Amino acid sequence: MTGFIVVVPARAASTRLPGKMLADIGGLPMVVRTAQQAARSAASQVYIATDDPHIANVVRHHGFTPLLTRADHPSGTDRLAEVVAQLALPDDQVIVNVQGDEPMIEPDIINLTAGDLQAHSAAAISTCAYPLADRQDFFNPNIVKVVCSSDQYALYFSRAPFRGHATILLPVTAISGPYRQSCLQVFPHCIILAYTLIVAGS
């Protein structure tokens, strides 16, 4: 597996849990716990992208590199695009986006998801997901669901329940799912920039 970096977005504003990034998790701020887990992966560097100087100071105090970003980004991907511009990364640089509220993320999951992208040239982005078996989660709009092809390429994502899966949570024909998407995505630098340009022009 070739090298990759991890970027941990740590937005200050949180509507459901104010101050979430600095919530105490076993004596350390949540975002620091997440960064520590990411640092145990094979990543060559871990950056914390934040719009808050206080969060930046906290992660710096714990030995991590913060990158201050704008507060008005419409999505996390736009925040990543600002990061890659700040770092002047090469087009083929692989970037793993690990959400700041994932303090229990396994380093091996980061490695495997990054490796999957590099092993599948037909894929532009990789992510990880796990089987969704809880009916309440299936109808929860806060949970992103994904259906995959038989060879594990994602067919579509949705916060709403999928048609055909409203009454059963089982694989159908050559399609597997639904799965619950984890808060982890892997992008080549060039795909991040292309995505933000497409969205901005739509």
Short mmCIF file of C-alpha atoms in Angstrom, two decimals:
data_model
loop_
_atom_site.label_atom_id
_atom_site.label_comp_id
_atom_site.label_asym_id
_atom_site.label_seq_id
_atom_site.Cartn_x
_atom_site.Cartn_y
_atom_site.Cartn_z
CA MET A 1 0.00 0.00 0.00
CA THR A 2 1.35 3.40 -0.96
CA GLY A 3 1.29 6.27 1.49
CA PHE A 4 -1.73 8.21 2.66
CA ILE A 5 -2.47 11.01 5.07
CA VAL A 6 -5.40 11.42 7.45
CA VAL A 7 -7.41 14.62 7.79
CA VAL A 8 -9.73 14.90 10.78
CA PRO A 9 -12.37 17.62 10.27
CA ALA A 10 -13.23 19.20 13.62
CA ARG A 11 -15.92 21.80 13.08
CA ALA A 12 -16.69 23.90 16.15
CA ALA A 13 -20.43 24.20 15.57
CA SER A 14 -22.58 21.18 16.39
CA THR A 15 -26.35 21.45 16.53
CA ARG A 16 -26.99 18.12 18.25
CA LEU A 17 -24.11 18.24 20.76
CA PRO A 18 -22.51 21.67 21.27
CA GLY A 19 -18.78 21.48 21.99
CA LYS A 20 -18.69 17.86 20.81
CA MET A 21 -15.11 17.97 19.52
CA LEU A 22 -13.79 18.83 22.98
CA ALA A 23 -16.06 16.49 24.94
CA ASP A 24 -14.12 14.54 27.56
CA ILE A 25 -13.48 10.93 26.52
CA GLY A 26 -11.50 9.15 29.21
CA GLY A 27 -9.65 12.31 30.20
CA LEU A 28 -8.90 13.59 26.71
CA PRO A 29 -10.90 15.68 24.21
CA MET A 30 -12.82 13.60 21.69
CA VAL A 31 -10.95 15.00 18.69
CA VAL A 32 -7.61 14.15 20.33
CA ARG A 33 -8.75 10.57 20.95
CA THR A 34 -9.76 10.33 17.29
CA ALA A 35 -6.41 11.73 16.15
CA GLN A 36 -4.55 9.28 18.39
CA GLN A 37 -6.37 6.36 16.79
CA ALA A 38 -5.63 7.73 13.32
CA ALA A 39 -1.96 8.12 14.23
CA ARG A 40 -1.82 4.39 15.02
CA SER A 41 -2.66 3.64 11.39
CA ALA A 42 -0.11 3.58 8.57
CA ALA A 43 -0.78 7.26 7.78
CA SER A 44 2.32 9.33 7.12
CA GLN A 45 0.71 12.36 8.78
CA VAL A 46 -2.45 13.28 10.67
CA TYR A 47 -3.91 16.77 10.34
CA ILE A 48 -6.85 18.28 12.21
CA ALA A 49 -8.85 20.69 10.05
CA THR A 50 -10.80 23.11 12.21
CA ASP A 51 -12.44 26.50 11.99
CA ASP A 52 -11.88 27.15 15.70
CA PRO A 53 -8.60 28.55 17.12
CA HIS A 54 -9.31 26.99 20.51
CA ILE A 55 -9.63 23.50 19.02
CA ALA A 56 -6.43 24.18 17.07
CA ASN A 57 -4.60 25.07 20.28
CA VAL A 58 -5.91 21.97 22.07
CA VAL A 59 -4.78 19.54 19.38
CA ARG A 60 -1.44 21.32 19.03
CA HIS A 61 -0.92 20.92 22.79
CA HIS A 62 -1.38 17.17 22.33
CA GLY A 63 1.20 16.98 19.54
CA PHE A 64 -1.00 17.11 16.44
CA THR A 65 -0.90 19.52 13.52
CA PRO A 66 -3.97 21.76 13.18
CA LEU A 67 -4.97 23.48 9.96
CA LEU A 68 -7.29 26.45 10.34
CA THR A 69 -10.05 26.48 7.75
CA ARG A 70 -12.98 28.74 6.95
CA ALA A 71 -16.18 28.40 8.97
CA ASP A 72 -18.54 28.76 6.00
CA HIS A 73 -17.85 25.52 4.15
CA PRO A 74 -21.11 23.90 2.97
CA SER A 75 -19.72 20.38 3.46
CA GLY A 76 -16.86 18.44 4.95
CA THR A 77 -15.55 17.74 1.46
CA ASP A 78 -15.19 21.47 0.84
CA ARG A 79 -13.18 21.69 4.06
CA LEU A 80 -10.94 18.91 2.74
CA ALA A 81 -10.49 20.82 -0.50
CA GLU A 82 -9.21 23.82 1.46
CA VAL A 83 -6.80 21.55 3.33
CA VAL A 84 -5.31 20.05 0.17
CA ALA A 85 -4.91 23.57 -1.24
CA GLN A 86 -3.11 24.72 1.93
CA LEU A 87 -0.78 21.72 1.82
CA ALA A 88 -0.21 21.91 -1.97
CA LEU A 89 -0.62 18.14 -2.21
CA PRO A 90 0.11 16.24 -5.44
CA ASP A 91 -2.86 15.07 -7.51
CA ASP A 92 -2.33 11.42 -6.62
CA GLN A 93 -2.07 11.96 -2.87
CA VAL A 94 -4.53 9.70 -1.03
CA ILE A 95 -6.42 11.43 1.77
CA VAL A 96 -8.40 9.60 4.42
CA ASN A 97 -11.19 11.66 5.93
CA VAL A 98 -11.86 10.50 9.51
CA GLN A 99 -14.65 12.38 11.27
CA GLY A 100 -13.58 14.00 14.52
CA ASP A 101 -16.28 12.25 16.53
CA GLU A 102 -14.88 8.75 15.93
CA PRO A 103 -12.67 8.25 19.03
CA MET A 104 -13.00 4.46 18.84
CA ILE A 105 -12.13 4.04 15.17
CA GLU A 106 -9.81 1.10 14.58
CA PRO A 107 -6.49 1.91 12.89
CA ASP A 108 -6.80 -1.29 10.83
CA ILE A 109 -10.09 -0.02 9.37
CA ILE A 110 -8.29 3.12 8.18
CA ASN A 111 -5.53 1.02 6.61
CA LEU A 112 -7.96 -1.39 4.94
CA THR A 113 -10.15 1.35 3.49
CA ALA A 114 -7.16 3.24 2.12
CA GLY A 115 -5.77 0.01 0.70
CA ASP A 116 -9.08 -0.84 -0.96
CA LEU A 117 -9.06 2.39 -2.95
CA GLN A 118 -5.52 1.78 -4.12
CA ALA A 119 -6.36 -1.82 -5.05
CA HIS A 120 -9.43 -0.94 -7.15
CA SER A 121 -8.53 1.34 -10.02
CA ALA A 122 -12.17 1.56 -11.15
CA ALA A 123 -13.15 3.26 -7.89
CA ALA A 124 -12.81 7.00 -7.36
CA ILE A 125 -13.60 6.94 -3.64
CA SER A 126 -13.68 4.25 -0.97
CA THR A 127 -15.59 4.08 2.27
CA CYS A 128 -16.44 1.45 4.84
CA ALA A 129 -19.79 0.18 5.99
CA TYR A 130 -21.19 -2.58 8.13
CA PRO A 131 -24.43 -4.58 8.04
CA LEU A 132 -27.50 -2.73 9.20
CA ALA A 133 -29.79 -5.06 11.13
CA ASP A 134 -31.63 -2.69 13.48
CA ARG A 135 -35.01 -1.64 12.13
CA GLN A 136 -34.93 1.68 14.00
CA ASP A 137 -31.57 2.54 12.44
CA PHE A 138 -32.95 1.68 9.01
CA PHE A 139 -35.60 4.40 9.35
CA ASN A 140 -33.32 6.89 11.12
CA PRO A 141 -32.54 9.84 8.78
CA ASN A 142 -29.36 10.58 10.75
CA ILE A 143 -27.86 7.29 9.55
CA VAL A 144 -26.56 7.02 6.00
CA LYS A 145 -27.49 3.73 4.35
CA VAL A 146 -25.69 2.16 1.40
CA VAL A 147 -26.54 -0.65 -1.00
CA CYS A 148 -23.67 -2.44 -2.74
CA SER A 149 -23.27 -4.59 -5.81
CA SER A 150 -22.21 -8.21 -5.39
CA ASP A 151 -18.56 -7.16 -5.79
CA GLN A 152 -18.93 -4.51 -3.08
CA TYR A 153 -19.09 -1.39 -5.23
CA ALA A 154 -21.55 1.10 -3.74
CA LEU A 155 -24.68 1.54 -5.85
CA TYR A 156 -26.28 4.36 -3.92
CA PHE A 157 -26.43 6.09 -0.56
CA SER A 158 -29.46 7.48 1.23
CA ARG A 159 -30.61 8.80 4.58
CA ALA A 160 -34.10 7.58 3.72
CA PRO A 161 -35.09 3.89 3.71
CA PHE A 162 -34.43 2.15 0.40
CA ARG A 163 -37.32 0.94 -1.71
CA GLY A 164 -37.50 -2.83 -1.55
CA HIS A 165 -35.97 -2.92 1.92
CA ALA A 166 -38.86 -1.43 3.86
CA THR A 167 -40.02 -4.71 5.35
CA ILE A 168 -36.90 -6.90 5.26
CA LEU A 169 -33.25 -6.28 5.91
CA LEU A 170 -31.77 -9.00 3.73
CA PRO A 171 -29.67 -9.17 0.55
CA VAL A 172 -31.69 -9.32 -2.66
CA THR A 173 -30.53 -10.96 -5.90
CA ALA A 174 -27.02 -9.69 -6.72
CA ILE A 175 -27.33 -6.68 -4.46
CA SER A 176 -26.12 -6.67 -0.88
CA GLY A 177 -27.27 -4.36 1.83
CA PRO A 178 -28.43 -2.17 3.22
CA TYR A 179 -25.32 -1.30 5.16
CA ARG A 180 -24.65 1.55 7.52
CA GLN A 181 -21.92 3.84 6.24
CA SER A 182 -19.14 4.60 8.66
CA CYS A 183 -17.72 8.11 9.05
CA LEU A 184 -14.65 7.34 6.97
CA GLN A 185 -13.94 8.17 3.33
CA VAL A 186 -10.81 7.90 1.22
CA PHE A 187 -10.18 10.22 -1.73
CA PRO A 188 -7.37 10.99 -4.13
CA HIS A 189 -6.61 14.71 -4.04
CA CYS A 190 -7.83 15.23 -7.61
CA ILE A 191 -11.25 13.70 -6.84
CA ILE A 192 -11.82 16.05 -3.89
CA LEU A 193 -11.24 19.08 -6.09
CA ALA A 194 -13.36 17.69 -8.94
CA TYR A 195 -16.24 16.95 -6.58
CA THR A 196 -16.30 20.43 -5.08
CA LEU A 197 -16.21 22.01 -8.54
CA ILE A 198 -19.12 19.85 -9.74
CA VAL A 199 -21.23 20.67 -6.67
CA ALA A 200 -20.44 24.38 -6.92
CA GLY A 201 -21.54 24.40 -10.56
CA SER A 202 -24.74 22.42 -10.06
#
